[in-house]
mmCIF file of C-alpha atoms in Angstrom:
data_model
loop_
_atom_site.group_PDB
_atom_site.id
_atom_site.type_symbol
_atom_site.label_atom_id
_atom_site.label_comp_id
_atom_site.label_asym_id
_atom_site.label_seq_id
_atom_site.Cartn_x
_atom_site.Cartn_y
_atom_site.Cartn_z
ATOM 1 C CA UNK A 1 26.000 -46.248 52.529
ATOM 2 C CA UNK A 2 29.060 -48.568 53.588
ATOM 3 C CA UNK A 3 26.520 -51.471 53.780
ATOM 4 C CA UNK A 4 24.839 -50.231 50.620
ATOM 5 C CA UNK A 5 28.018 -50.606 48.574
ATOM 6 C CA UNK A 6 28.936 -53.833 50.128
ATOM 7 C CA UNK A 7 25.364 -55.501 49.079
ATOM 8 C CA UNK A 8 25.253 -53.776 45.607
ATOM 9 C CA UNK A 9 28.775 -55.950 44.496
ATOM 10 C CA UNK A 10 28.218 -58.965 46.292
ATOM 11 C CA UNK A 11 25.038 -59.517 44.759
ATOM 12 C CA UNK A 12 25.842 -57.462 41.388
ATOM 13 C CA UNK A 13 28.757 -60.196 41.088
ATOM 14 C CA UNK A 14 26.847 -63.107 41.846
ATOM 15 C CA UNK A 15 24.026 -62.031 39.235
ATOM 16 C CA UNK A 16 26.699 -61.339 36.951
ATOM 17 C CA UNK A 17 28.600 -64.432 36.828
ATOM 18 C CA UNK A 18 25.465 -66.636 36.780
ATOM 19 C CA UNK A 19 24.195 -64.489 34.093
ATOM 20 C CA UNK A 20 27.147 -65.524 32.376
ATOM 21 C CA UNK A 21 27.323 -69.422 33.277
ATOM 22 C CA UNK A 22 23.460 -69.549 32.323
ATOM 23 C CA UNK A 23 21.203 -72.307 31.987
ATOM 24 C CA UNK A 24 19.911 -74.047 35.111
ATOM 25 C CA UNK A 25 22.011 -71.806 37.537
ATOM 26 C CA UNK A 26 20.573 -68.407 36.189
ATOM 27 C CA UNK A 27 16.870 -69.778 35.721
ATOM 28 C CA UNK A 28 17.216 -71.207 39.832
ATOM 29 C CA UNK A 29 18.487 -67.605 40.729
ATOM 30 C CA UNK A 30 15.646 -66.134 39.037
ATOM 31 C CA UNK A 31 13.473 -68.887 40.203
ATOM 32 C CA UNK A 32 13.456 -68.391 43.774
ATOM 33 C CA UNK A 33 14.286 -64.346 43.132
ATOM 34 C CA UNK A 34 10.813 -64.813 41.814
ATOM 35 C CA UNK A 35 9.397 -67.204 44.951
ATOM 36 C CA UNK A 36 10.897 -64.352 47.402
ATOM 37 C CA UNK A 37 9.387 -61.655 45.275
ATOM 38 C CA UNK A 38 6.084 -62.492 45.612
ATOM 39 C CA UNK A 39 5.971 -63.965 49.003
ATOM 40 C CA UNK A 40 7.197 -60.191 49.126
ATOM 41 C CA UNK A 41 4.138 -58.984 47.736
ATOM 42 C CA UNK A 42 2.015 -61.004 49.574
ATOM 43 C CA UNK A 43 3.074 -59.557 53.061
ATOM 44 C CA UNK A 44 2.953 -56.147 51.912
ATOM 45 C CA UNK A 45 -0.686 -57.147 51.184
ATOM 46 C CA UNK A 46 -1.120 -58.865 54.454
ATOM 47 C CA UNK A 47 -1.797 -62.282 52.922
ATOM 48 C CA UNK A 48 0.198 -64.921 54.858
ATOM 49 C CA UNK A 49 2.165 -67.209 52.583
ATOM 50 C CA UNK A 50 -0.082 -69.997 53.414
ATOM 51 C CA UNK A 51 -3.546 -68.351 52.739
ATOM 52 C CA UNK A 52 -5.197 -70.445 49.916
ATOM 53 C CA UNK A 53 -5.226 -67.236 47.160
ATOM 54 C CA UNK A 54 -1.402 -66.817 47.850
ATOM 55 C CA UNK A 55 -0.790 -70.690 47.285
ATOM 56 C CA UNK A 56 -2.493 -70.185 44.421
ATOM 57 C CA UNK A 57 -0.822 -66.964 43.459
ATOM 58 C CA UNK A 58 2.995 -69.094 43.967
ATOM 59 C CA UNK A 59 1.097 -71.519 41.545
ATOM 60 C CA UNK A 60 0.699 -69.162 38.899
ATOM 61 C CA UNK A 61 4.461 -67.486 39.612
ATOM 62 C CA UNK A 62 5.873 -70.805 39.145
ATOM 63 C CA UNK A 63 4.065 -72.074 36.030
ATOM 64 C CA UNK A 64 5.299 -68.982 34.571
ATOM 65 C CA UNK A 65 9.178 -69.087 35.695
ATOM 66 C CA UNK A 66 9.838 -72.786 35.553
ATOM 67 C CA UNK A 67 11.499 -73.838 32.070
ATOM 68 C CA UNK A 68 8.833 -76.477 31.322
ATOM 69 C CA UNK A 69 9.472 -76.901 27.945
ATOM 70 C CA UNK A 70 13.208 -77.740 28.766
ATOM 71 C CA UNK A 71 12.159 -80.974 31.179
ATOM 72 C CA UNK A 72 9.735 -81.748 27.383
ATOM 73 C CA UNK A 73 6.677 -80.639 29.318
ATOM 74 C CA UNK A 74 3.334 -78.870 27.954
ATOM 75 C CA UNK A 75 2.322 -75.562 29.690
ATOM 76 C CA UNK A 76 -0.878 -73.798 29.079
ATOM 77 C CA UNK A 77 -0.590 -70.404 27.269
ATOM 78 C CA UNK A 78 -0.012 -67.632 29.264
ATOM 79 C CA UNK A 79 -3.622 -66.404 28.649
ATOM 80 C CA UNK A 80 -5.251 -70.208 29.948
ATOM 81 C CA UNK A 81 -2.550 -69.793 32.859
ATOM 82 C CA UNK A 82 -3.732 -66.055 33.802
ATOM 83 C CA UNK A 83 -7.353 -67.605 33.384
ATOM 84 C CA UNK A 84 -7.802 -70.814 34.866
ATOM 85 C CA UNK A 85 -5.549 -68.892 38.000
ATOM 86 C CA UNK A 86 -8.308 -66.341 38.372
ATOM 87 C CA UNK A 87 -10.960 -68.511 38.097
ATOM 88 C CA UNK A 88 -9.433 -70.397 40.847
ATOM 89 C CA UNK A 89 -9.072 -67.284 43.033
ATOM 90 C CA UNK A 90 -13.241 -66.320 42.515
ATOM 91 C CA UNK A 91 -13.761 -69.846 43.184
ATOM 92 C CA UNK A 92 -11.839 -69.341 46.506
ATOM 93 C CA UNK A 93 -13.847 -66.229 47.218
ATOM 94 C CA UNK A 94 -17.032 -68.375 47.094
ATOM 95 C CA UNK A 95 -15.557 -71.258 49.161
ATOM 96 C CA UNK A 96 -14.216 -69.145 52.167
ATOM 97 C CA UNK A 97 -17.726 -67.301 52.146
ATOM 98 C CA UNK A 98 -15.842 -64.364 51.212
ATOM 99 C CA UNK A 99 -13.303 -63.841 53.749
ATOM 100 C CA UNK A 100 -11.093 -63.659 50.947
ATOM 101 C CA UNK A 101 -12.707 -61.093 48.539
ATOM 102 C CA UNK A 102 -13.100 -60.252 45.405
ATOM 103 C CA UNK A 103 -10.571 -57.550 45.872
ATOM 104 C CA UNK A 104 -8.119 -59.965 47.274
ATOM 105 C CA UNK A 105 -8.223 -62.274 45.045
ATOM 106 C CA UNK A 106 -7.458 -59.630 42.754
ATOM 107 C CA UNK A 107 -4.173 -58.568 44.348
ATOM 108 C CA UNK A 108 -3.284 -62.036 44.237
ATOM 109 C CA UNK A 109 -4.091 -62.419 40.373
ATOM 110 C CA UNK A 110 -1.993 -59.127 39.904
ATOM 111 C CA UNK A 111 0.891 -59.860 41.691
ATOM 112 C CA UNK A 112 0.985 -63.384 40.300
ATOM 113 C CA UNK A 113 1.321 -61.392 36.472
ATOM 114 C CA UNK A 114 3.304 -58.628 37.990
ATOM 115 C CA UNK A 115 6.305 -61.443 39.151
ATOM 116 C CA UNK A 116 6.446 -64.362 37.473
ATOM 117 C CA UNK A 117 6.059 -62.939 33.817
ATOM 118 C CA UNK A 118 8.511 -60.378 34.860
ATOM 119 C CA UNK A 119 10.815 -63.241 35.623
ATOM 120 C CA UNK A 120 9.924 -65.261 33.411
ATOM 121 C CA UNK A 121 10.759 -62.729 30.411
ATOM 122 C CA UNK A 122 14.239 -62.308 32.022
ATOM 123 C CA UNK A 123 14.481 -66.378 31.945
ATOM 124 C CA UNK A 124 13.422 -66.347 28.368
ATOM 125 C CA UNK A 125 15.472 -63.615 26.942
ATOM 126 C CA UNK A 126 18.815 -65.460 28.332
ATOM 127 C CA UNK A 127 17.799 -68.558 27.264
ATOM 128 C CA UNK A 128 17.844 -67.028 23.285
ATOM 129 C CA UNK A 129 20.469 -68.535 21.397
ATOM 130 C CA UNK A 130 23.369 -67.938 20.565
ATOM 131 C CA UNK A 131 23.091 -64.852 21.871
ATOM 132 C CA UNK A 132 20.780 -64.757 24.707
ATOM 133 C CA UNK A 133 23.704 -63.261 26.680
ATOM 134 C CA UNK A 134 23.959 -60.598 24.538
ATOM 135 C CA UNK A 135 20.582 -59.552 24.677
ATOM 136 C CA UNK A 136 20.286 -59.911 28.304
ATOM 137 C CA UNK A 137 23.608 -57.603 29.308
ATOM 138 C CA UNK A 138 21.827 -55.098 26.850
ATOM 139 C CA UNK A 139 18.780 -54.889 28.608
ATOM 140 C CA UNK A 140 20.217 -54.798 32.049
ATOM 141 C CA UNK A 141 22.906 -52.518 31.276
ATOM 142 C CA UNK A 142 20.491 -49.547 29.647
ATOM 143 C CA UNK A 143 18.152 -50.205 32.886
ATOM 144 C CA UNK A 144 21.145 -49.751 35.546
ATOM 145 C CA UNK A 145 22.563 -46.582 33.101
ATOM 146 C CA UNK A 146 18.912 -44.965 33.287
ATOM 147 C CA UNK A 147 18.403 -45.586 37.111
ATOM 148 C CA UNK A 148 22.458 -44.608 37.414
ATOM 149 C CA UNK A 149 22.345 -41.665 35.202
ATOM 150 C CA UNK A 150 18.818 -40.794 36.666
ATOM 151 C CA UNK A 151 20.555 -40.478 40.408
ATOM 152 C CA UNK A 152 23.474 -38.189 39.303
ATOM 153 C CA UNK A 153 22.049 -35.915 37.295
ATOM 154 C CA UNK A 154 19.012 -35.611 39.584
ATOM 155 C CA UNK A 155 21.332 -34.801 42.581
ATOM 156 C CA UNK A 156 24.067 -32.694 40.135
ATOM 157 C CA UNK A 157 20.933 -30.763 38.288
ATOM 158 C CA UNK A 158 17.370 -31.519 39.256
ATOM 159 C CA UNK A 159 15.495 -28.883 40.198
ATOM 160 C CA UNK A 160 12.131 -29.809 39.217
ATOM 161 C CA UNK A 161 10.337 -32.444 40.628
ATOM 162 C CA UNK A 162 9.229 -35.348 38.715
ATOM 163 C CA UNK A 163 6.281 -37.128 40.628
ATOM 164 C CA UNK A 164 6.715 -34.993 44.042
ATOM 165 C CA UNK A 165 3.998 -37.447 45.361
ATOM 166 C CA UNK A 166 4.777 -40.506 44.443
ATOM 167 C CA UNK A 167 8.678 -40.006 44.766
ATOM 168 C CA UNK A 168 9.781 -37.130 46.635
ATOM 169 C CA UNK A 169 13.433 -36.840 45.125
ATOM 170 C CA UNK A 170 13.203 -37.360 41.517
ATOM 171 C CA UNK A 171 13.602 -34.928 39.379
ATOM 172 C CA UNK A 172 12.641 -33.816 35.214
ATOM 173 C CA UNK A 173 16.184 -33.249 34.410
ATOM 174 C CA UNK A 174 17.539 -36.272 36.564
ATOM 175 C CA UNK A 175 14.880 -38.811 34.353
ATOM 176 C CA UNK A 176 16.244 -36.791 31.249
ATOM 177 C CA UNK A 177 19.771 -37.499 32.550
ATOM 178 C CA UNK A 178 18.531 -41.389 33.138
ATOM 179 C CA UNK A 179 17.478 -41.568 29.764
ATOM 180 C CA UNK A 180 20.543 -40.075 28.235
ATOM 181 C CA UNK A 181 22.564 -42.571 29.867
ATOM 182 C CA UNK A 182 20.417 -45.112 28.749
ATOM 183 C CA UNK A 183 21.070 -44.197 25.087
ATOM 184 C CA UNK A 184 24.713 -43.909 25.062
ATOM 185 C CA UNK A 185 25.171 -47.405 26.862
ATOM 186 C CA UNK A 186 22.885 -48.858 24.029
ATOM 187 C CA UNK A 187 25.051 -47.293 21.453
ATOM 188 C CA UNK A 188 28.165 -48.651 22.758
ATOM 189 C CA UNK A 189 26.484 -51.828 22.502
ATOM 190 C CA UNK A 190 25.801 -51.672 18.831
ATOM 191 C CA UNK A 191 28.566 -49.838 18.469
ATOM 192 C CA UNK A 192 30.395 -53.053 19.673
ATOM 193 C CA UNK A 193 28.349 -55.255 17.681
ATOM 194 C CA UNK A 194 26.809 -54.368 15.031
ATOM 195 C CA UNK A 195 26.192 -57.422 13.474
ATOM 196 C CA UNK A 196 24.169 -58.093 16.125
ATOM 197 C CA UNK A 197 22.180 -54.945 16.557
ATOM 198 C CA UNK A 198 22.225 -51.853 13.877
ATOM 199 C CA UNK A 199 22.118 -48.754 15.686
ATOM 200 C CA UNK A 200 18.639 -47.483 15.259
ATOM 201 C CA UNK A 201 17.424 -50.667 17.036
ATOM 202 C CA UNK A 202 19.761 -49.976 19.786
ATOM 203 C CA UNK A 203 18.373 -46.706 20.624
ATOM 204 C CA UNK A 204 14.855 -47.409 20.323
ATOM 205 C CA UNK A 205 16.210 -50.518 22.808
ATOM 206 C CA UNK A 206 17.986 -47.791 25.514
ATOM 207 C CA UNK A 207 15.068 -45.689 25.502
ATOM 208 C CA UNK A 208 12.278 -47.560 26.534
ATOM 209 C CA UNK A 209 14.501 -49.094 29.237
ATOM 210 C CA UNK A 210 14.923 -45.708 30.297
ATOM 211 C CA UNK A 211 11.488 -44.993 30.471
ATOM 212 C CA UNK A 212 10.251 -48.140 31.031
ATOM 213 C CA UNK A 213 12.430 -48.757 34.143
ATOM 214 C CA UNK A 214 11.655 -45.170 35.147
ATOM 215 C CA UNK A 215 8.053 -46.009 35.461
ATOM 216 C CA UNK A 216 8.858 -49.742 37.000
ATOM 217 C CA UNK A 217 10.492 -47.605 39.679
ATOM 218 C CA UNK A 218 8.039 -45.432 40.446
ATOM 219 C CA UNK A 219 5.043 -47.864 40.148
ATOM 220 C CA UNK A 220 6.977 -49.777 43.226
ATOM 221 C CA UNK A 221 7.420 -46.541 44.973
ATOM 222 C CA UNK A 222 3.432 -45.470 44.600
ATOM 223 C CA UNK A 223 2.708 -48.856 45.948
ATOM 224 C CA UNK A 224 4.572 -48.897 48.590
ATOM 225 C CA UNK A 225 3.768 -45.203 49.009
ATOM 226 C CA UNK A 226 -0.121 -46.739 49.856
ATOM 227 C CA UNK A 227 0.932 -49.542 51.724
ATOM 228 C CA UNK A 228 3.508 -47.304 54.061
ATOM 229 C CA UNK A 229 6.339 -48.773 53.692
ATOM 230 C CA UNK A 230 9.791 -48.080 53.376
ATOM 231 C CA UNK A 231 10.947 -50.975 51.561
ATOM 232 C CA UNK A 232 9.570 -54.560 50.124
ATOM 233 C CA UNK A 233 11.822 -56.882 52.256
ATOM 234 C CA UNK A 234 14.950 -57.513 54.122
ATOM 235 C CA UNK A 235 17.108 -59.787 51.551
ATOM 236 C CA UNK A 236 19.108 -57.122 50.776
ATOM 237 C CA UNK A 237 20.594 -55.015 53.535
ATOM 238 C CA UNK A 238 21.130 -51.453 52.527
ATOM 239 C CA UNK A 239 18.390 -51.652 49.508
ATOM 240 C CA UNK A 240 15.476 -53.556 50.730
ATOM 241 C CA UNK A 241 13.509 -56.431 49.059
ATOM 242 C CA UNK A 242 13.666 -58.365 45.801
ATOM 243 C CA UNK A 243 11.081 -55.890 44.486
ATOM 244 C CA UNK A 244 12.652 -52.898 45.690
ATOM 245 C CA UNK A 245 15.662 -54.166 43.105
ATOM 246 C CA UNK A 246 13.876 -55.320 40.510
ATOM 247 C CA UNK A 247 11.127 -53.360 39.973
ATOM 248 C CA UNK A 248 12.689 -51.613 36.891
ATOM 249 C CA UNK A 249 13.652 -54.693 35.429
ATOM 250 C CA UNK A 250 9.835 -56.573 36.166
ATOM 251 C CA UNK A 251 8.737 -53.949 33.581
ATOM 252 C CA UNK A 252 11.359 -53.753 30.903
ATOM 253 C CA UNK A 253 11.907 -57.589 30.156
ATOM 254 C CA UNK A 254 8.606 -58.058 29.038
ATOM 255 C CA UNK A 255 7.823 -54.607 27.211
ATOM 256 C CA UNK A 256 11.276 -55.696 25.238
ATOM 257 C CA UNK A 257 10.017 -58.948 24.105
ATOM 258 C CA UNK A 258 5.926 -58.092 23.811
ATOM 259 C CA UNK A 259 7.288 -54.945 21.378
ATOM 260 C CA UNK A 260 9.353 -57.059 19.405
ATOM 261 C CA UNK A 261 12.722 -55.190 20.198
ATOM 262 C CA UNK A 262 14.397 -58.514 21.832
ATOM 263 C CA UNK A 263 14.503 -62.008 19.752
ATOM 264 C CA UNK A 264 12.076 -64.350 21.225
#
C-alpha cells in the first residue's frame, strides 16, 4: 500500500502539472502513455513488438495521437485510418501464409482503436480553447470521484456483488456510491463556473463518467480476466500498467466528445 501511495502522487503530480502547462509537453506524455499502452496490449496478446501486425498496429496508434494538424499536416479521417490499417493487417494475413490470422490481425485492429483514439480524445479535449483545461480537469475529476467513491462505499456498504465474475470485489451499492461521487464533483464544477457549464450539462457530464469509467474498468478487468493476468505492465509499481490506469479514462474521453457533451 506504502508503494501504492507513493506511485499514485508522483505520477498524479506529474500528470497534473503537465496537464496544466499543456501543449507539446501534455500531448508527448500522452504520446508515449499511448506507445507503452499498446506495446502493453500487444504482450498480453503475445505479439512481440516487432511482429509486422503490431508495427502496423503502433502505425495506426500514432496517426491517431500525433497532433498532425499542428505541424500543418493532412491526416486521413479516422474512418480511412481504421480502414486502410485493417486492410493492411488482412493483407499481412495473406503474406505470412497465415501465421498471423485473421483473428490476430483483429486484436491488432482493436487494440490499435482501443488506444490511440482513447488518447487521442484526451489530446484533443485539452487542446480546446480557451478552455481545454477546463474541460479536461472535468472529465478526469468525475472519473477519479466515480472509481474513488466506487472503492469506499463498496468496502463501507457493498454487499451485493456487481459482476462477481468479471470483478470479484465490486459491489451494486459501491458503483451507486461511484456514481454519486461522480455527480457531486460535476456540480461543484458548474457550480464554480457556470458560465462555462449550466448545471444540467454537468450532471449528464458526471454520470456517464461514472458509468462510463465503471465499464472501462471492468472491460480491462474481463480481459485480463481471459488472458490471466494480474495486471497490464510494470510502469507503475503498486498499480500495474498504463492500461491498468487508464482504462476508465480510454472509454470516457471519447464517449464525451462522440455524445457531444465536451466542445470539440
Amino acid at each position: 500500500m506504502r508503494q501504492r501511495i507513493i506511485t499514485g502522487v508522483l505520477a498524479g503530480a506529474l500528470l497534473v502539472a503537465l496537464t496544466i502547462v499543456g501543449g507539446w509537453l501534455f500531448t508527448s506524455l500522452l504520446v508515449l502513455l499511448a506507445i507503452i499502452g499498446f506495446t502493453e496490449y500487444a504482450k498480453m496478446n503475445g505479439v512481440k513488438w516487432s511482429h509486422p501486425s503490431a508495427l502496423l498496429g503502433y502505425a495506426g496508434v500514432l496517426l491517431f495521437v500525433l497532433p498532425w494538424s499542428e505541424w500543418n499536416m493532412d491526416v486521413p479521417s479516422e474512418m480511412t485510418i481504421m480502414w486502410m490499417l485493417a486492410f493492411l493487417l488482412l493483407a499481412v494475413t495473406v503474406i505470412t501464409k497465415n501465421k498471423t490470422t485473421i483473428d490476430g490481425a483483429a486484436l491488432m485492429l482493436l487494440g490499435a482503436l482501443y488506444v490511440g483514439y482513447g488518447f487521442a480524445a484526451m489530446i484533443d479535449v485539452r487542446g480546446i480553447v480557451p478552455n481545454g483545461l477546463f474541460w479536461t480537469f472535468l472529465s478526469f475529476s468525475c472519473t477519479i470521484a466515480s472509481d474513488t467513491g466506487a472503492y469506499f462505499c463498496g468496502r463501507a456498504f457493498g454487499r451485493t456483488k456487481l459482476w462477481p465474475s468479471i470483478s470479484p470485489n465490486k459491489t451494486v451499492e459501491g458503483a451507486l456510491g461511484g456514481v454519486v461521487l461522480s455527480l457531486v464533483v460535476a456540480s461543484v464544477f458548474s457550480l464554480s463556473a457556470p458560465d462555462t457549464i449550466d448545471l444540467p450539462k454537468a450532471l449528464l457530464i458526471g454520470l456517464l463518467a461514472a458509468v462510463a469509467g465503471q465499464f472501462g474498468d471492468l472491460i480491462q478487468s474481463a480481459y485480463k480476466r481471459v488472458r490471466d493476468i494480474k495486471d497490464t505492465g510494470t510502469l507503475l509499481p503498486g498499480h500495474g500498467g498504463v492500461l491498468d490506469r487508464f482504462d476508465s479514462w480510454l472509454i470516457v474521453f471519447p464517449l464525451l466528445l462522440l455524445t457531444g457533451l465536451l466542445p470539440a
